[in-house]
PDB file of C-alpha atoms in Angstrom:
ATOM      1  CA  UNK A   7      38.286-164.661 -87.280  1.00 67.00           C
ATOM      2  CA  UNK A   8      40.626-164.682 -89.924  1.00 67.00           C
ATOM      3  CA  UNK A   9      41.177-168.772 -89.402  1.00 72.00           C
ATOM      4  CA  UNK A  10      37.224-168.989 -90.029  1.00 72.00           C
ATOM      5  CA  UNK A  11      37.275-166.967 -92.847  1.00 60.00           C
ATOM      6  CA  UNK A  12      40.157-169.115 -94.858  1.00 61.00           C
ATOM      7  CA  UNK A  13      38.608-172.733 -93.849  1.00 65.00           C
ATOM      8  CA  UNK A  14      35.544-171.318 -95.394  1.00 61.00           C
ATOM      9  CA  UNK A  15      37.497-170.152 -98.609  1.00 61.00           C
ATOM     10  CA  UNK A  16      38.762-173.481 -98.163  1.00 64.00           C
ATOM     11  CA  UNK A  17      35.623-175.106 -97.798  1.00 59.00           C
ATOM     12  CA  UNK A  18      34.068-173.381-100.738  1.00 56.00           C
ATOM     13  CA  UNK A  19      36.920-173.941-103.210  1.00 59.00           C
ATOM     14  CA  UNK A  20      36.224-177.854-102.635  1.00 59.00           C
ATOM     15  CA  UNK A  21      32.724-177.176-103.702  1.00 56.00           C
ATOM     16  CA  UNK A  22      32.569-178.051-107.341  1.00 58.00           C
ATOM     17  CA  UNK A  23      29.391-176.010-107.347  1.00 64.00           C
ATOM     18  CA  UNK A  24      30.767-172.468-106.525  1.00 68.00           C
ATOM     19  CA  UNK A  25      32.652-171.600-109.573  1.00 72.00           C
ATOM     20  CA  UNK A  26      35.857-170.309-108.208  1.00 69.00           C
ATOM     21  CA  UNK A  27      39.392-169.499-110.038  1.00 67.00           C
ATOM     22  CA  UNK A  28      42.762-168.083-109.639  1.00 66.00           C
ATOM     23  CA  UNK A  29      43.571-166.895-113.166  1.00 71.00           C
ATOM     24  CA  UNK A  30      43.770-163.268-112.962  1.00 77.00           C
ATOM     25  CA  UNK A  31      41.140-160.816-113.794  1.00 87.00           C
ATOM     26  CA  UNK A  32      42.575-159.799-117.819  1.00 92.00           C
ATOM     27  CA  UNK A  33      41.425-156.970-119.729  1.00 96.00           C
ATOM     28  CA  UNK A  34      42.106-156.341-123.203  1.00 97.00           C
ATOM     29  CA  UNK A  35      42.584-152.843-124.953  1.00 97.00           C
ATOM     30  CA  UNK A  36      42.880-151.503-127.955  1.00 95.00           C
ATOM     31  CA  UNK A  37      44.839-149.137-127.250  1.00 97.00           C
ATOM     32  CA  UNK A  38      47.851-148.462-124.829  1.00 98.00           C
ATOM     33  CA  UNK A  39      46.487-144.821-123.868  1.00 97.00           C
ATOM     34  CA  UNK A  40      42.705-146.899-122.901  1.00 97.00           C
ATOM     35  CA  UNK A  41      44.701-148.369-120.017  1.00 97.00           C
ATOM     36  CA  UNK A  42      44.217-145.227-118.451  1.00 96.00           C
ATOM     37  CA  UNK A  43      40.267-146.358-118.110  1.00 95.00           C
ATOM     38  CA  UNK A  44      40.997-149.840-117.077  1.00 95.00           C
ATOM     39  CA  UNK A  45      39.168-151.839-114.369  1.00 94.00           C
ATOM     40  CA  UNK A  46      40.916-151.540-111.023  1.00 90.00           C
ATOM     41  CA  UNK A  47      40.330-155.553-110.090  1.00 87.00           C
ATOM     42  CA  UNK A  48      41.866-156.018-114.134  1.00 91.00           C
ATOM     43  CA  UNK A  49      45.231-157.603-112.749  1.00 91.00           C
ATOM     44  CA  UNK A  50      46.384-158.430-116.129  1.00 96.00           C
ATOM     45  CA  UNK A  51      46.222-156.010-119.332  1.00 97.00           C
ATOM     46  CA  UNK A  52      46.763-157.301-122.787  1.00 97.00           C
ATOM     47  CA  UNK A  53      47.593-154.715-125.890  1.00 97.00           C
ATOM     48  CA  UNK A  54      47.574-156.241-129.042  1.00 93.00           C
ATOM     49  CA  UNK A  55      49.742-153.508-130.804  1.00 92.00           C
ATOM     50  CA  UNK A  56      52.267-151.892-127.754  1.00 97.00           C
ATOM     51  CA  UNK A  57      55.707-150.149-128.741  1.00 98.00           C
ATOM     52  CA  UNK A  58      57.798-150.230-126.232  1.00 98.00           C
ATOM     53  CA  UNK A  59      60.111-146.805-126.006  1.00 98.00           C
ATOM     54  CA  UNK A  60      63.602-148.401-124.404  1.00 98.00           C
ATOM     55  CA  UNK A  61      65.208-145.053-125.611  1.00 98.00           C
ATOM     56  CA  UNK A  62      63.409-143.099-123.066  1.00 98.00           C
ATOM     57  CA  UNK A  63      63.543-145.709-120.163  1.00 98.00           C
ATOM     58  CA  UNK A  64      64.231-144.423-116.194  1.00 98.00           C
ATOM     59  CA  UNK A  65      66.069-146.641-114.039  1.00 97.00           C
ATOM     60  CA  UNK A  66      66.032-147.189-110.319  1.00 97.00           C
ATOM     61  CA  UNK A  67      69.331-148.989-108.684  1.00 95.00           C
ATOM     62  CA  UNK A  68      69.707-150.307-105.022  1.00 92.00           C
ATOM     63  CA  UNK A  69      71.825-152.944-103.343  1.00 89.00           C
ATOM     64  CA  UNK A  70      70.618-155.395-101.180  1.00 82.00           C
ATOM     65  CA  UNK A  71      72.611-156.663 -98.147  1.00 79.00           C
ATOM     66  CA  UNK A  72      73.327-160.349 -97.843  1.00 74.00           C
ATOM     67  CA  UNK A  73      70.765-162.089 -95.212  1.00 76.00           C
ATOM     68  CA  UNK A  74      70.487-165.988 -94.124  1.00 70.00           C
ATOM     69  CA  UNK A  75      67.893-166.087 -96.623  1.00 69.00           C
ATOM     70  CA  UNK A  76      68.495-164.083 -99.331  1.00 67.00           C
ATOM     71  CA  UNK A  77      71.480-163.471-101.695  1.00 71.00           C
ATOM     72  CA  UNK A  78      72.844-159.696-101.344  1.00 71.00           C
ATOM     73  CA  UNK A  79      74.093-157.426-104.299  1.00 88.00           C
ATOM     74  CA  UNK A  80      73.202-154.745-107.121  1.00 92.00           C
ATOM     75  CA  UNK A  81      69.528-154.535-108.007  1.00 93.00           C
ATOM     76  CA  UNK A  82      68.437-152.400-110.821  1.00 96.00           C
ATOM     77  CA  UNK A  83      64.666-151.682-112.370  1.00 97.00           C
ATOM     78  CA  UNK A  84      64.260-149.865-115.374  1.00 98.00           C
ATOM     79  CA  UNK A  85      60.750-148.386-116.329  1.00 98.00           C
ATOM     80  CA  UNK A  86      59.972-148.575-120.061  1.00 98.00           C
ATOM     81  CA  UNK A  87      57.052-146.502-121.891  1.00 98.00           C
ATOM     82  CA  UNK A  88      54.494-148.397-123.664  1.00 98.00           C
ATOM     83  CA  UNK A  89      52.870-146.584-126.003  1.00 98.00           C
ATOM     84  CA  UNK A  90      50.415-146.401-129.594  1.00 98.00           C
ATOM     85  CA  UNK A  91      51.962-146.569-132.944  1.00 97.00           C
ATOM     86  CA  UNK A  92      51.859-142.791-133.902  1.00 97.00           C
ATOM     87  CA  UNK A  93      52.468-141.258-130.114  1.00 98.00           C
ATOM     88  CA  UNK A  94      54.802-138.276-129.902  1.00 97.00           C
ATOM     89  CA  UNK A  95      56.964-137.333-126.530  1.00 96.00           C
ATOM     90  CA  UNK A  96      54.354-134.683-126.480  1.00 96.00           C
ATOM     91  CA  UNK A  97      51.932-137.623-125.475  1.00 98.00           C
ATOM     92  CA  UNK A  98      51.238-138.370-121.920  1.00 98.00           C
ATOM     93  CA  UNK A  99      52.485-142.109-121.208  1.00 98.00           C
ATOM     94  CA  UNK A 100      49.779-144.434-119.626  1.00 98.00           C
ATOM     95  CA  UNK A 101      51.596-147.447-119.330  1.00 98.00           C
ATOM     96  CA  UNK A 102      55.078-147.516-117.889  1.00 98.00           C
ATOM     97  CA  UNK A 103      56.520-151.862-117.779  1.00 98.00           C
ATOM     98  CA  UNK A 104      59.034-152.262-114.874  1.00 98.00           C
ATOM     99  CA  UNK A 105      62.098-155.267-115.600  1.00 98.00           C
ATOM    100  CA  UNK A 106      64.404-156.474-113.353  1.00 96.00           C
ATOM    101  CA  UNK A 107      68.487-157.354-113.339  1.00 94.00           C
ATOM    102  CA  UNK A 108      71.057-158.144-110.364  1.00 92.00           C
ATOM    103  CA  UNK A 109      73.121-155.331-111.700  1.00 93.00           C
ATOM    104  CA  UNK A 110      74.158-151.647-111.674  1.00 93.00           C
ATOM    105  CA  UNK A 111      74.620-151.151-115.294  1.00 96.00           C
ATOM    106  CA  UNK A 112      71.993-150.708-118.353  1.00 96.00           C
ATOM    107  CA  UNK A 113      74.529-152.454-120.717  1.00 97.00           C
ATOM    108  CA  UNK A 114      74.598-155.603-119.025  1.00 97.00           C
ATOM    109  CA  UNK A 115      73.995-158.639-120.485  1.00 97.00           C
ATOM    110  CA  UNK A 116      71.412-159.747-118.231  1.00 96.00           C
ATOM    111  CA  UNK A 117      69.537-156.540-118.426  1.00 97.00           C
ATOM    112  CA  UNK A 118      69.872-156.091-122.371  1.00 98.00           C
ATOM    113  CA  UNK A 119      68.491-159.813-122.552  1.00 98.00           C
ATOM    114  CA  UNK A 120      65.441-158.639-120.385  1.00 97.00           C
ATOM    115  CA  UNK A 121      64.641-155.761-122.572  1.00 98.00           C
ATOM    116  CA  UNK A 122      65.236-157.515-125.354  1.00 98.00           C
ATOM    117  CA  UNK A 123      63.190-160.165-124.762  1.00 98.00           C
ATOM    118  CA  UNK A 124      60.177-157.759-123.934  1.00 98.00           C
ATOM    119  CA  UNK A 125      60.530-155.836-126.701  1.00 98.00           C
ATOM    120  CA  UNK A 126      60.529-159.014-129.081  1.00 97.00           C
ATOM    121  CA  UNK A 127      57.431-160.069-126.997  1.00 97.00           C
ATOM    122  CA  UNK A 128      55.323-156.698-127.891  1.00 97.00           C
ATOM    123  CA  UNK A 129      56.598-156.786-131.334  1.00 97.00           C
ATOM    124  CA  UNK A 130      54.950-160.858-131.925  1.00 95.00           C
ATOM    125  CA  UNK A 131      51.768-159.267-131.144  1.00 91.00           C
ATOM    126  CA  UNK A 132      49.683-159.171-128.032  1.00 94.00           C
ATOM    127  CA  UNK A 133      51.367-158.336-124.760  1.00 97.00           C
ATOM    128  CA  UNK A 134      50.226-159.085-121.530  1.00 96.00           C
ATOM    129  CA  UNK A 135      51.499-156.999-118.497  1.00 98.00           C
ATOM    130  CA  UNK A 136      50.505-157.370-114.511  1.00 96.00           C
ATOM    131  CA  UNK A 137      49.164-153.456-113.412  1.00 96.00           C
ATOM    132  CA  UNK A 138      50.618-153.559-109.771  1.00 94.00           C
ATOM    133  CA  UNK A 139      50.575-149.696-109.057  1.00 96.00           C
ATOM    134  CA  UNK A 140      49.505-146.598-110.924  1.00 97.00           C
ATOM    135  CA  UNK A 141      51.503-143.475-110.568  1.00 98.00           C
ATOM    136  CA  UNK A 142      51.000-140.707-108.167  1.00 97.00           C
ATOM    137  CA  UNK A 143      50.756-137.453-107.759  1.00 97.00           C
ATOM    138  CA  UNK A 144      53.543-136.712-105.826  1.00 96.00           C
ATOM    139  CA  UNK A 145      56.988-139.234-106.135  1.00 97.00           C
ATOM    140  CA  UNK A 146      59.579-139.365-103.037  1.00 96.00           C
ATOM    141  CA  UNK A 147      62.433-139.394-105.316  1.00 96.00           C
ATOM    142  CA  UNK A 148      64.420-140.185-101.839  1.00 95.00           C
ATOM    143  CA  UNK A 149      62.430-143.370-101.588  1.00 94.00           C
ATOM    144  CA  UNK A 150      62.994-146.678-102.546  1.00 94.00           C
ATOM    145  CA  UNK A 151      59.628-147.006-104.577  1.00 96.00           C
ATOM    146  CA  UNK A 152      61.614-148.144-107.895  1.00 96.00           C
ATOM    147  CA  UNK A 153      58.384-148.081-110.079  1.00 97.00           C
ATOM    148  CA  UNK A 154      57.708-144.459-108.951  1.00 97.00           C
ATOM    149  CA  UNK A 155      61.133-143.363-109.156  1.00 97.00           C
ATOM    150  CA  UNK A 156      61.652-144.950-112.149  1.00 98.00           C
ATOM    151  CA  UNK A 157      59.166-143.273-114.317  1.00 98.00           C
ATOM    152  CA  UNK A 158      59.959-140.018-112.883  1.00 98.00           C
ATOM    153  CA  UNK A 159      63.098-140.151-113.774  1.00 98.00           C
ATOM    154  CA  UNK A 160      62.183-141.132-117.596  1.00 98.00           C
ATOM    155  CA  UNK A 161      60.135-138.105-117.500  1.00 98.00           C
ATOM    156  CA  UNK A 162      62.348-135.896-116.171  1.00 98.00           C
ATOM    157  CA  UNK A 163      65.401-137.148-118.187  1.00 98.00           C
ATOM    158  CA  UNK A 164      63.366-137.455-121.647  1.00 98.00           C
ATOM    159  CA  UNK A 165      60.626-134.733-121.272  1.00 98.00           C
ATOM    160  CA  UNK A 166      57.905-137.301-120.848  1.00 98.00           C
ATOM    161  CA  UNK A 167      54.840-136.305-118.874  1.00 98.00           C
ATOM    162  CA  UNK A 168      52.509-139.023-117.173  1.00 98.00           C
ATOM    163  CA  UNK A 169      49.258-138.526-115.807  1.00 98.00           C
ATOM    164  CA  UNK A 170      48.410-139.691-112.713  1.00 97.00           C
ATOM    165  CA  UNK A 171      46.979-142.601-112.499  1.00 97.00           C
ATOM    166  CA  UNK A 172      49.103-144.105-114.810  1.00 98.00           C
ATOM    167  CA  UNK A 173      49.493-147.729-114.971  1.00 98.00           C
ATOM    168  CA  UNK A 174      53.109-148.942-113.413  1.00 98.00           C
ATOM    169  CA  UNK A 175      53.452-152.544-114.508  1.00 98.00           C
ATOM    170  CA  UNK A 176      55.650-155.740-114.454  1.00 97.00           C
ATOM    171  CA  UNK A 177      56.420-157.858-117.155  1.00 97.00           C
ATOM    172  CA  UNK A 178      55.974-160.959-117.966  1.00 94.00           C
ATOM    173  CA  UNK A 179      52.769-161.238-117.021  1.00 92.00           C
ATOM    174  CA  UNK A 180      51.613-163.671-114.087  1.00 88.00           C
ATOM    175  CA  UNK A 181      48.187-164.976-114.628  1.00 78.00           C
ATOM    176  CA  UNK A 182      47.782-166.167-111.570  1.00 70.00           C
ATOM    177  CA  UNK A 183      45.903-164.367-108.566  1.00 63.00           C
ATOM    178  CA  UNK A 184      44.194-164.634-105.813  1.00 64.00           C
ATOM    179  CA  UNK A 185      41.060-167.001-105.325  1.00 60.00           C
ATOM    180  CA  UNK A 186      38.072-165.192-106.722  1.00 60.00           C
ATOM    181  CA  UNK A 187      34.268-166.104-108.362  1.00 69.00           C
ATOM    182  CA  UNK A 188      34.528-166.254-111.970  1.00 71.00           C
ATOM    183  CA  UNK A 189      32.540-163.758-113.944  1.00 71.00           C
TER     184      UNK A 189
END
């Protein structure tokens, strides 16, 4: 069944009369706090004025063992707020943006050039983020979930609060997804 169903995918995607694309679903917002409201297909969110808060980040770090086909070592994920010019830590966060170092420690180089890349990126205007979970309402701070864990952990730490439903996000931005009918 499944074979069917991708040589007709397939099949249709060779048809220059079915309009068909991979660019990701994007929705704009005016606001960071809007996200809240945002389409669930909207794989890609764009802000046009985001502040990133690295002073109240979370972090998750794991190690990964060495495999045939993968490179072992330190893994860390920090979760960033995005948020509105004018919000206060009294706020709720909607939008946390999850980066990614081979590395146990905040102050290394590879990580600080992450952040500080992103936060150069929000600051030239709009910012485009992939939404790849939302938050819920329970977090298994035992788990390995790094996005969860993450934000809970800048909440916790910082006296954030988060509803849920909040969107946990990845940046930069792929625009790529999967094979869909354009609107």
């Amino acid at each position: 069944m499944l074979r069917r169903v991708v040589i007709a995918l397939a099949l249709l995607a060779a048809c220059d009369s079915i309009p068909l694309t991979r660019d990701a679903k994007v929705q704009s917002f005016d606001t960071v706090a809007a996200a809240l409201e945002r389409d669930d297909d909207a794989k890609v969110l764009e802000f046009d004025k985001a502040i990133p808060r690295v002073d109240l980040l979370g972090m998750k770090t794991w190690g990964i063992a060495r495999t045939r086909h993968q490179q072992g070592g330190k893994r860390m994920a920090v979760m960033i707020p995005l948020v509105d010019e004018g919000w206060t830590k009294d706020d709720p966060v909607a939008v946390w943006v999850r980066l990614d170092a081979s590395t146990h420690d905040l102050d290394d180089p590879r990580m600080q050039k992450k952040i500080a890349s992103f936060v150069k990126a929000a600051e030239a205007g709009t910012l485009r983020v992939n939404a790849t979970q939302t938050l819920p309402a329970e977090v298994d701070m035992d788990g390995t979930n790094a996005f969860t864990i993450g934000a809970k952990r800048a909440m916790l730490k910082h006296g954030l609060v988060s509803p849920v439903g909040a969107v946990l996000a990845t940046w930069p931005a792929r625009e790529k997804g999967p094979l869909r009918l354009k609107e």
